[in-house]
Short mmCIF file of C-alpha atoms in Angstrom, two decimals:
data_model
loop_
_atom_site.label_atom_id
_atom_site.label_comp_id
_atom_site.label_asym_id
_atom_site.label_seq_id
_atom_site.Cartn_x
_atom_site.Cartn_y
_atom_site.Cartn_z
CA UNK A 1 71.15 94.75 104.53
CA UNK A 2 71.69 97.66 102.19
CA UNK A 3 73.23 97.11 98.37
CA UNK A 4 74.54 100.62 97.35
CA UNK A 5 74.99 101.17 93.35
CA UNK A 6 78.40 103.34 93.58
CA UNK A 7 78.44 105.15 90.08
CA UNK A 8 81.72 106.80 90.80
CA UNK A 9 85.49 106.10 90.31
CA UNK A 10 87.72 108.35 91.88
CA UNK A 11 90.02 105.92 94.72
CA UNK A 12 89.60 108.89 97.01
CA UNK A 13 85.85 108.89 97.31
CA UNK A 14 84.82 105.14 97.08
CA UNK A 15 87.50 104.44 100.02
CA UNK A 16 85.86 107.45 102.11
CA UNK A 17 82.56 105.79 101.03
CA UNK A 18 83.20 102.33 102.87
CA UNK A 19 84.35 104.12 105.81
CA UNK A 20 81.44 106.65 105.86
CA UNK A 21 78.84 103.60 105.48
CA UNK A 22 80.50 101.47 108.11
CA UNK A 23 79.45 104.78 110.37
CA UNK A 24 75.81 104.96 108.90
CA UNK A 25 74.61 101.22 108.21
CA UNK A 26 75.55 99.23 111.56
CA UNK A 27 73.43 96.54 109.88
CA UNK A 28 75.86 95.76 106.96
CA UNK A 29 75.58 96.40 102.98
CA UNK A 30 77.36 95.37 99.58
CA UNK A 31 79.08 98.21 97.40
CA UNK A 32 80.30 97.22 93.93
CA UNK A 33 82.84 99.67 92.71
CA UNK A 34 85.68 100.25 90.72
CA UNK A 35 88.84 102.89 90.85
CA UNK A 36 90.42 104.37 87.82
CA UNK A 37 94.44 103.44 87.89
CA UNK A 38 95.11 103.29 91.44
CA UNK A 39 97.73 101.47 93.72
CA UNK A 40 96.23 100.76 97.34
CA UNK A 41 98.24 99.83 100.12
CA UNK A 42 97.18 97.51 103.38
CA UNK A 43 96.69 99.50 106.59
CA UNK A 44 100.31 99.07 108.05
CA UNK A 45 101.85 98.80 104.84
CA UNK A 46 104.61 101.11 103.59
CA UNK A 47 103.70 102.82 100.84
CA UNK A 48 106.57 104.08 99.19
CA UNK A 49 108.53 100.96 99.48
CA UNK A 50 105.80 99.15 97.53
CA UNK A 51 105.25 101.42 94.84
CA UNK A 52 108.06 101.86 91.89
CA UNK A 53 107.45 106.15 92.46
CA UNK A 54 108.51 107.04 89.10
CA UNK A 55 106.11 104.41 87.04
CA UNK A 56 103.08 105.31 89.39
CA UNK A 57 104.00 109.16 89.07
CA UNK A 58 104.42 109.62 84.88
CA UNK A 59 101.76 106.75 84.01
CA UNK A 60 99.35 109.24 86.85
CA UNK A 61 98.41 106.11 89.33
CA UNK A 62 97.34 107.20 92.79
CA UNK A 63 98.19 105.57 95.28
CA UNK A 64 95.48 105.48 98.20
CA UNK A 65 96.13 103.69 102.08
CA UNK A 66 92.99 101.55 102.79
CA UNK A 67 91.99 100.78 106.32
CA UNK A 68 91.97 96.93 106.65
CA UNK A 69 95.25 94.41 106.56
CA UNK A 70 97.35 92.84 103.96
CA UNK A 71 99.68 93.68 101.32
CA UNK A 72 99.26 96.12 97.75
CA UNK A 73 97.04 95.78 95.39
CA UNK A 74 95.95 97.51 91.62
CA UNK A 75 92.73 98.92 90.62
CA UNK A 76 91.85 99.95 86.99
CA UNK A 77 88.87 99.69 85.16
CA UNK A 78 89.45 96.08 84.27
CA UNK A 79 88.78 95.56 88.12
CA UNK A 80 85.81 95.24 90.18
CA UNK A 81 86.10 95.58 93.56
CA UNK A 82 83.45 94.36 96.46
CA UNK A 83 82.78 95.34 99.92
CA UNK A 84 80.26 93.17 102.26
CA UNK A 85 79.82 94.54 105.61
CA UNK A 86 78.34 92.41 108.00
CA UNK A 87 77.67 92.20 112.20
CA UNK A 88 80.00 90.06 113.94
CA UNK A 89 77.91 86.30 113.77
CA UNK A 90 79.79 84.56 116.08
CA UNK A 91 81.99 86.17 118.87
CA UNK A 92 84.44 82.85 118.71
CA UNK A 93 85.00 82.51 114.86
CA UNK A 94 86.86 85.64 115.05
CA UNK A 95 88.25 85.23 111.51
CA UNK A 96 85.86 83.62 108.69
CA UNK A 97 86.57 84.84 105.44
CA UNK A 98 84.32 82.11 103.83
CA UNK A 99 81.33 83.66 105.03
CA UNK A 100 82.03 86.59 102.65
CA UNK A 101 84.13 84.51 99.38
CA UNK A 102 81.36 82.24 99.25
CA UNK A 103 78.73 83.55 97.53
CA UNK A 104 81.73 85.01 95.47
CA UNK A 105 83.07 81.91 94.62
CA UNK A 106 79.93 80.92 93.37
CA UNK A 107 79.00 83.48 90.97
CA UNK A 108 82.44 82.72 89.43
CA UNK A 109 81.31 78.57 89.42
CA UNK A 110 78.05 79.62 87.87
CA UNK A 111 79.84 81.26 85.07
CA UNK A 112 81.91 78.06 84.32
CA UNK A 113 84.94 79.52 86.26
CA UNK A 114 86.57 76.73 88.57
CA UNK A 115 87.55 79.30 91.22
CA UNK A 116 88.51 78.08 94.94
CA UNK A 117 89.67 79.73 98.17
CA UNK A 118 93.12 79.45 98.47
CA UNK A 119 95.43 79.29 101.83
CA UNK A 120 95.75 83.21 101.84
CA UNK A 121 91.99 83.87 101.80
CA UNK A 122 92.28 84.95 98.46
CA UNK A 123 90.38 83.29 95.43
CA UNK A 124 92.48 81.74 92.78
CA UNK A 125 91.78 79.51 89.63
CA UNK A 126 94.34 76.61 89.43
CA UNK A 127 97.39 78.46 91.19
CA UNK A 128 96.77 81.90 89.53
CA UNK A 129 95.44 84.72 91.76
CA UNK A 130 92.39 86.64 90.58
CA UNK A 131 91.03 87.91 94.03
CA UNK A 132 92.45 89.60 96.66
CA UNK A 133 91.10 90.06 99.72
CA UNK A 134 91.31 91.98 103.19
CA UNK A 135 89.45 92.77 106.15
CA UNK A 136 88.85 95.64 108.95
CA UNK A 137 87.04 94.12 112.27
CA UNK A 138 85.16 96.82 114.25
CA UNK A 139 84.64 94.64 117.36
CA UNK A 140 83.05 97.72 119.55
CA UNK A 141 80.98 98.48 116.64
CA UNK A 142 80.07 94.63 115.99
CA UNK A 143 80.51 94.87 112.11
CA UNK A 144 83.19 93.14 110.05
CA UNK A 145 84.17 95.34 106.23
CA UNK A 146 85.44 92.43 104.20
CA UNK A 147 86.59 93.86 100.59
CA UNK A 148 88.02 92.01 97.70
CA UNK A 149 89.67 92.84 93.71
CA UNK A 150 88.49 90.49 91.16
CA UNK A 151 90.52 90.93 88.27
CA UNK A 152 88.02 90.92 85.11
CA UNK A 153 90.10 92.36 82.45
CA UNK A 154 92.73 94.48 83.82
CA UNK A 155 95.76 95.95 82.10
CA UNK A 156 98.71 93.68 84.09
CA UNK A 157 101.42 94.54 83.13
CA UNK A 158 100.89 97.92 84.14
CA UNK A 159 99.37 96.63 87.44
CA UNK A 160 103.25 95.08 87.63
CA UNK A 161 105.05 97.78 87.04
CA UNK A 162 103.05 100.21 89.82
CA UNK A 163 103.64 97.44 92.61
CA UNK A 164 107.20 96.53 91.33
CA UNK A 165 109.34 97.98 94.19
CA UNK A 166 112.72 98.89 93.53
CA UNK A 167 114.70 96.28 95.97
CA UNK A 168 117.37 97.77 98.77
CA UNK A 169 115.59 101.11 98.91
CA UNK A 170 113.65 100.87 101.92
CA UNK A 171 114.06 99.09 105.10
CA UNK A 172 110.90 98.38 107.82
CA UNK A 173 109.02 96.41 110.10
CA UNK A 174 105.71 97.16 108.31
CA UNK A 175 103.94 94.60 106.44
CA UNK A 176 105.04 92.79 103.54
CA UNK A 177 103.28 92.49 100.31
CA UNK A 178 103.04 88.60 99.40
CA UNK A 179 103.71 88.48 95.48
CA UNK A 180 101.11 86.15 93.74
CA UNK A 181 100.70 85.25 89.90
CA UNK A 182 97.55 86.76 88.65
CA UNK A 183 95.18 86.38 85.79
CA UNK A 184 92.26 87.99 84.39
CA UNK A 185 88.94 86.61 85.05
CA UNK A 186 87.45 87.17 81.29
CA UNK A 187 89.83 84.82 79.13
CA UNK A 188 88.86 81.91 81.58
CA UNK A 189 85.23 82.53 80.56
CA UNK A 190 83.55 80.03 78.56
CA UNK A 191 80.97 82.79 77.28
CA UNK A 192 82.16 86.52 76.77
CA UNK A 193 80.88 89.33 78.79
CA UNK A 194 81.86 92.49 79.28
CA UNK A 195 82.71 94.25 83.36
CA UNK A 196 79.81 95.80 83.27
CA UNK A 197 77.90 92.18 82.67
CA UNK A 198 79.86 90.88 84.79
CA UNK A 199 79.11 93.60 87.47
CA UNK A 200 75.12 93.51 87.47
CA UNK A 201 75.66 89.74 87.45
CA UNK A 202 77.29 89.62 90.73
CA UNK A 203 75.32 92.18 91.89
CA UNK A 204 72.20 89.92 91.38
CA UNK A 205 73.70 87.29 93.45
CA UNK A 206 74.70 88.55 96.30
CA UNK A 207 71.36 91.09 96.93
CA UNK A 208 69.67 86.46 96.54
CA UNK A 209 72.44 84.99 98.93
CA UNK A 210 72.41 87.72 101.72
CA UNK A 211 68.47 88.78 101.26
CA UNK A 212 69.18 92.39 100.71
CA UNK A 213 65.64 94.33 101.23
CA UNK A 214 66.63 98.03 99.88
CA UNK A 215 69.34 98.73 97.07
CA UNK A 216 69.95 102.63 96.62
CA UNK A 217 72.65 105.01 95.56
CA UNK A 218 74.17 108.25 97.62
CA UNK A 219 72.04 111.06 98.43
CA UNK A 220 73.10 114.43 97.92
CA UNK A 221 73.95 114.57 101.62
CA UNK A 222 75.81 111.52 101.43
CA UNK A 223 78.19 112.61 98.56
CA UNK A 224 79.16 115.90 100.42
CA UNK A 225 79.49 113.96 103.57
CA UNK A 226 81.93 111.42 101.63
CA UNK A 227 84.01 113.91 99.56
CA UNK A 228 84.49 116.05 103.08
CA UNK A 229 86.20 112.54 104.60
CA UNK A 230 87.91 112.12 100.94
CA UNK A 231 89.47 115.63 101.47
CA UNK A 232 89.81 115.33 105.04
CA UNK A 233 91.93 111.92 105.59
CA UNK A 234 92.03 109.20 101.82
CA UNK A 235 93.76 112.41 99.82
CA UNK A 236 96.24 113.52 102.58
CA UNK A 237 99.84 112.95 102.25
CA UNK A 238 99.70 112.52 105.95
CA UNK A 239 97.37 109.15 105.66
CA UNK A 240 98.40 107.59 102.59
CA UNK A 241 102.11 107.89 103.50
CA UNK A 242 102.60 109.51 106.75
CA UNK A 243 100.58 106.49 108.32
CA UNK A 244 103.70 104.30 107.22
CA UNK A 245 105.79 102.62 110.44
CA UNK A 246 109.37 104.38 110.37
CA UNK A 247 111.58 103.17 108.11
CA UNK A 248 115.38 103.61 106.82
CA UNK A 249 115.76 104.81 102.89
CA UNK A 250 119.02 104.54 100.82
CA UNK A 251 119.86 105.05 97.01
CA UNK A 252 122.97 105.90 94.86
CA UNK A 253 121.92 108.48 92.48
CA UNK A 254 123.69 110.80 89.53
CA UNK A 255 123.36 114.24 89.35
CA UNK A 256 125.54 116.48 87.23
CA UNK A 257 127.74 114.06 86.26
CA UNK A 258 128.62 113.04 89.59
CA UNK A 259 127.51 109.96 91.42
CA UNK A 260 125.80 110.04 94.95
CA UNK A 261 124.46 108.21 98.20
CA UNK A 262 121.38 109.40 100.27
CA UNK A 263 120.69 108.29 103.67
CA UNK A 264 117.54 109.02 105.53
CA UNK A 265 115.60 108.07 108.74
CA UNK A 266 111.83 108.51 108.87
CA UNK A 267 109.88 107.99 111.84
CA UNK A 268 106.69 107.75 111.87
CA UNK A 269 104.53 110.49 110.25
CA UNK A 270 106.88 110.75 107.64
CA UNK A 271 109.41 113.11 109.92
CA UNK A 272 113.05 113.13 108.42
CA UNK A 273 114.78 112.44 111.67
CA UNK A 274 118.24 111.88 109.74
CA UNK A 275 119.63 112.82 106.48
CA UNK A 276 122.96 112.29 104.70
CA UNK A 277 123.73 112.76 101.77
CA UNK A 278 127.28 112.35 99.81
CA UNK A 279 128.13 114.16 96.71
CA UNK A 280 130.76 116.39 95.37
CA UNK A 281 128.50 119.46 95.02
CA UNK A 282 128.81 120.07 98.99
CA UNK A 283 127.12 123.86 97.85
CA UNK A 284 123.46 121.96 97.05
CA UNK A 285 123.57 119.44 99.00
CA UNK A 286 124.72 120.90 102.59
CA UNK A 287 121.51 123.44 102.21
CA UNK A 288 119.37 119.88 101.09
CA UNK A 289 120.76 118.49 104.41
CA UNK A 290 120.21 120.92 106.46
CA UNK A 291 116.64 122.20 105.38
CA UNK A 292 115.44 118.14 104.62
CA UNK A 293 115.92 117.46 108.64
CA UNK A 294 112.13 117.59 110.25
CA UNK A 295 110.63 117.83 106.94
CA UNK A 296 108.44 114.75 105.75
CA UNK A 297 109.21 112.53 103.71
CA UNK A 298 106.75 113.50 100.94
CA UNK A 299 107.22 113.96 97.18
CA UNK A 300 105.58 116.97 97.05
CA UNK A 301 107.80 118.17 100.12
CA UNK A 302 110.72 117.10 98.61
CA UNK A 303 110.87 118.34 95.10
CA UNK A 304 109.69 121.84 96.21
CA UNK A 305 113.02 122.07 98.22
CA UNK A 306 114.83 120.25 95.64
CA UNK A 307 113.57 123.08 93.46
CA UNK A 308 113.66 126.03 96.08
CA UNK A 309 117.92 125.27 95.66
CA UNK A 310 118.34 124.24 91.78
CA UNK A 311 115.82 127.50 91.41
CA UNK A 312 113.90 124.81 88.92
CA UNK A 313 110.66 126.20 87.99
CA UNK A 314 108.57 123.73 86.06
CA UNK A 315 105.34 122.25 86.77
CA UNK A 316 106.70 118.36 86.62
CA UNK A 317 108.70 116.65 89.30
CA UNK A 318 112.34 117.74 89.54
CA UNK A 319 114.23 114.71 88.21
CA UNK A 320 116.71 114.72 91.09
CA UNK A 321 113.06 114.19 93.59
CA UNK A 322 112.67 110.55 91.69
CA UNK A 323 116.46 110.08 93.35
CA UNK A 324 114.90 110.49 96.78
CA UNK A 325 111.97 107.95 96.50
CA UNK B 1 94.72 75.68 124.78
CA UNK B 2 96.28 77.23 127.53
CA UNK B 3 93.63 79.06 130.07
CA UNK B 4 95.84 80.09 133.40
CA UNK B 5 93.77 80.51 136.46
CA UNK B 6 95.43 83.90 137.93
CA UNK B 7 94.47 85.97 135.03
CA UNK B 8 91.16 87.53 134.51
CA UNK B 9 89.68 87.82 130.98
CA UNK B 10 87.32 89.59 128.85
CA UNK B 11 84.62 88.41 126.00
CA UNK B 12 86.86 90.37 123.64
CA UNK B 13 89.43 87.89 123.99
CA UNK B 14 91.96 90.05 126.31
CA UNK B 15 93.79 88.86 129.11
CA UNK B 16 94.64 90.65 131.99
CA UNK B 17 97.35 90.38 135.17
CA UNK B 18 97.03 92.71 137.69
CA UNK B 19 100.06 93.34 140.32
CA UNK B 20 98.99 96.39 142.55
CA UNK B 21 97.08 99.14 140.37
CA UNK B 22 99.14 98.25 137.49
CA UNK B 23 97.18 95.64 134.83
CA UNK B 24 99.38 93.77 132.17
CA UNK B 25 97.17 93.63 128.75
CA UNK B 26 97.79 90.79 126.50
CA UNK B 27 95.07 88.47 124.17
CA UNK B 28 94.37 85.02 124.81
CA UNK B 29 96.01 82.12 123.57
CA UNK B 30 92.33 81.03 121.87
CA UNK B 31 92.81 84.39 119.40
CA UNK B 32 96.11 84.44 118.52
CA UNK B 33 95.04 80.80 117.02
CA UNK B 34 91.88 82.27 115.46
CA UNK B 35 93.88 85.11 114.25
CA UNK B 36 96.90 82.87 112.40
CA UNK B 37 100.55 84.73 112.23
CA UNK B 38 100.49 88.07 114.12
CA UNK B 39 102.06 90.69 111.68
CA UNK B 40 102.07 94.03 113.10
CA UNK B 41 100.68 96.05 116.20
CA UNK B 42 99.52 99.32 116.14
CA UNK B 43 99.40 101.42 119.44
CA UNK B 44 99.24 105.18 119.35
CA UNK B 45 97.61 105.88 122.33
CA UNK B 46 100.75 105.70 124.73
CA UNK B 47 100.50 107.98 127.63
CA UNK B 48 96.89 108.65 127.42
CA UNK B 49 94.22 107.96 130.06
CA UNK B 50 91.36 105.89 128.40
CA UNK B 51 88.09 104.39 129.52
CA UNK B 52 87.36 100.57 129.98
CA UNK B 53 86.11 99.49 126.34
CA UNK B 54 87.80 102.43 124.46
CA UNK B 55 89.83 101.16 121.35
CA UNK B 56 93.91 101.37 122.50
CA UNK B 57 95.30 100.25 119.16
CA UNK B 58 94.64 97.69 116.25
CA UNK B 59 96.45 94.74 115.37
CA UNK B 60 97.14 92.94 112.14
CA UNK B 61 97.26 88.92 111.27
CA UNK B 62 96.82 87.46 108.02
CA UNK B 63 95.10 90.45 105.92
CA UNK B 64 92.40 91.11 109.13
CA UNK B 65 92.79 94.36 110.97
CA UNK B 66 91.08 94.03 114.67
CA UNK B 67 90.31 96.84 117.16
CA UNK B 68 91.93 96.15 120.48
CA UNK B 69 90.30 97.15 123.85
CA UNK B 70 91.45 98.76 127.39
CA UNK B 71 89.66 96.01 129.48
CA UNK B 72 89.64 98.58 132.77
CA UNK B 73 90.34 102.13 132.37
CA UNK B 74 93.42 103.72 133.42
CA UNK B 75 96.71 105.59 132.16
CA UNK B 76 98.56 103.41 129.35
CA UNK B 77 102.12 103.50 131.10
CA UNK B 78 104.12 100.86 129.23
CA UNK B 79 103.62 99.33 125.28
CA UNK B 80 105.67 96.06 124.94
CA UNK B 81 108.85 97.44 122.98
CA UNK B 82 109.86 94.45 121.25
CA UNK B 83 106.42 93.85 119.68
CA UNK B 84 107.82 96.14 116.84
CA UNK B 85 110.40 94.33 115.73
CA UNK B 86 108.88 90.34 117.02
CA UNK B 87 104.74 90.98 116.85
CA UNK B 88 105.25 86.80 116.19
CA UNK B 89 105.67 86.67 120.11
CA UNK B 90 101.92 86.98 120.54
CA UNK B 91 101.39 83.77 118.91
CA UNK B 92 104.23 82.05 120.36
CA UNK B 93 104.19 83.13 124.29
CA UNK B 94 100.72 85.00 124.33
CA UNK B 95 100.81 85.41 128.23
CA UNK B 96 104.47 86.02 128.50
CA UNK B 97 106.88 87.38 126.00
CA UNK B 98 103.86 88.77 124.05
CA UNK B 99 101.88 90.93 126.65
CA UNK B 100 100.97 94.29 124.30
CA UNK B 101 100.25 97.03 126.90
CA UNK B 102 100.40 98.19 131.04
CA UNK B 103 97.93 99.98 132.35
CA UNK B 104 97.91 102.29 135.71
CA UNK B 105 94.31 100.78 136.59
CA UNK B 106 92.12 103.93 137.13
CA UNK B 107 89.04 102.47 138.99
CA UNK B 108 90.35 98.75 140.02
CA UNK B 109 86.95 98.07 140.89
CA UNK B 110 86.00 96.99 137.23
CA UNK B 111 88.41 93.93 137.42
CA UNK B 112 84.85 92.55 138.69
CA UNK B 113 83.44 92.77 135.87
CA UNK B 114 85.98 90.36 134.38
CA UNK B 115 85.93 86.66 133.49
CA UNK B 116 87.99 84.18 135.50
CA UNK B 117 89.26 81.07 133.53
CA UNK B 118 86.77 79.09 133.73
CA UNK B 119 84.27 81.40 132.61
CA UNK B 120 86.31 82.45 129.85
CA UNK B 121 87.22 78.97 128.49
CA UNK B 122 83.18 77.68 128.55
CA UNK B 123 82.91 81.06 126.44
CA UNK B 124 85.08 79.39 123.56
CA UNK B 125 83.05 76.43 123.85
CA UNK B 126 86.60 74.91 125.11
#
């Protein structure tokens, strides 16, 4: 059992780094680490319909699939996220998220914090959320990645608006976020500590409870090795919302004084199988129709053929894109 | 707990029916109760041949993504349609209405190698 000190805060590379040390330490390890703003989705979530686009695009929050179950979440810097990675204990207790909350839960207890597993496997205080958590079981590899948030002092109402989805938009089979009520960990504190207190704190007690012999940070190795799988897969378009089930997408929009509907069908992989769109500038929006079929279903796909045809040269999103999102 | 005697099963908690060289690939009743609400399957590897123990496609209960197994290898010929729209039917009819893939049985031989019901049940200490 391995506890890696994870300095860094880009989504990108601390998601590549759980999945690169799953690969490498077969006989588990913590990671404490924390993203700057950053929505993450559940494995067969999809994205765009939990995101509001427009909020998560002009406030700069990225928006990063993770590889284990369960609905949305927001990092910032108020957050502190954990991963535990153990071997599989018991072949028949195929689910046991106490094993991992526990030692969790009581760091929080030891702190004067009367925080409980709740139904959901998440940690709450009284009926307000402050943990969520999720996990990935590699049964051929015998290791279990359990990860959880625990809100400290995070900004929420900005963690509100990123994961307030605009209702009717999208329609799917994929996984549903469950909405909780949150609160921050620090105003429930009986003494005041800042995250990074907080942090080596928790740190402390889970290297005691799990007996962790070695605690190290990346080599120089490592790090390439990580930002290569960053690059390669946690930055793509193609993995954080390509890897979305199909879905239907409908809005009403304005443009030019005019009101609109859109109509699309993306399969999987973010392929526009079907798009429709009604408007009384049939000029623009024939050529949209006809080059949008077999493109994906990406922002930055979008607004540079939004732009190619309203010959719109600026640097931002085109504010007819937000229309299709 | 429901263990029926014609199927064979694996430590992974997969059940399998065999009629001819085709082998019907569900899990057990015991793991969609250890699992809780079924919420989504994943299978992309329709069409492909794939060896015993390779990883077929992942599925999804409360917040816990699992690997799922081929239990023999073989050619994935069918994926249960209606999982995409009902992935519920796995906890409800686990050997029937909620069997996940078919498989054209490459080397039926390895069915050996597989559990019968009683061995399978003592496994879960059931």
């Amino acid at each position: 059992m391995i506890f890696i000190f994870n300095p860094y805060s880009n989504p990108y590379f601390n998601l590549a780094a759980e999945e690169f040390l799953l690969n490498q330490i077969t006989t588990g390890f913590i990671m404490l680490w924390q993203n700057d703003n950053t929505v993450v989705v559940g494995k067969h979530q999809n994205a765009l319909a939990e995101i509001n686009f427009k909020h998560v695009y002009e406030n700069n929050i990225k928006v990063v699939r993770r590889i284990s179950g369960g609905g949305t979440v927001f990092h910032d810097k108020g957050n502190l996220n954990f991963s535990i990675a153990l071997p599989i204990e018991n072949e028949n207790k195929i689910v046991n998220f106490i094993r991992f909350i526990s030692p969790v839960i009581s760091y929080l207890n030891s702190l004067g914090i009367k925080a409980e597993p709740s139904g959901r496997n998440d940690i709450i205080v009284g009926d307000l959320k402050i943990s969520g958590n999720a996990e990935h079981h590699f049964r051929k590899e015998k290791l279990i990645l359990h990860h959880g948030t625990l809100l400290f002092d995070s900004d929420i109402e900005n963690l509100g608006n990123a994961i307030k989805a605009i209702p009717n938009r999208y329609s799917d089979m994929s996984v549903q976020s469950i909405r909780s009520k949150v609160t921050n960990i620090r105003k429930l504190m009986q003494f005041d500590m800042d995250i990074n207190k907080f942090s080596e704190g928790l740190a402390q007690h889970l290297i005691q409870h799990f007996g962790v012999r070695e605690t190290r940070g990346f080599s120089c190795d490592e790090t390439d090795q990580i930002e290569a799988l960053a690059v390669t897969k946690y930055e793509t378009d193609e993995w954080n919302y390509g890897y979305s089930p199909s879905y239907t997408f409908r809005n009403s929009f304005e443009f030019n004084e005019s009101m609109g509907n859109i109509f699309l069908e993306v399969a999987r992989d973010s392929l526009i199988t079907k798009v429709k769109i009604e408007h009384p500038d049939r000029n623009l929006f024939d050529n949209l129709e006809r080059i949008m079929l077999g493109k994906k279903h990406f922002p930055s796909k979008i607004d540079s053929i939004i732009k190619h045809f309203t010959h719109n040269n600026t640097s931002h999103l085109s504010p007819l894109t937000f229309s299709f999102f | 707990m429901n263990f029926p005697s014609e199927l064979k099963y694996t430590k992974d908690h997969e059940w399998v029916k065999v009629n001819g060289d085709t082998a019907t690939i569900g899990v057990t009743d015991f793991a969609q109760g250890e699992l809780g609400d079924i919420v989504f399957l994943d299978i992309s590897s329709h069409g492909q041949s794939l060896s015993k123990e390779s990883v077929f496609g992942t599925i999804e209960a409360v917040k816990t993504v699992s690997d799922l197994f081929m239990p023999v290898s073989g050619e994935l010929i069918e994926v249960n349609p209606s999982l995409d729209s009902a992935p519920e039917s796995i906890n409800t009819d686990p050997y029937g209405e909620g069997w996940i893939i078919k498989v054209k049985m490459s080397n039926p031989a390895e069915l050996d190698s597989l559990l019968d019901a009683t061995a399978y049940k003592a496994l879960t200490g059931n």
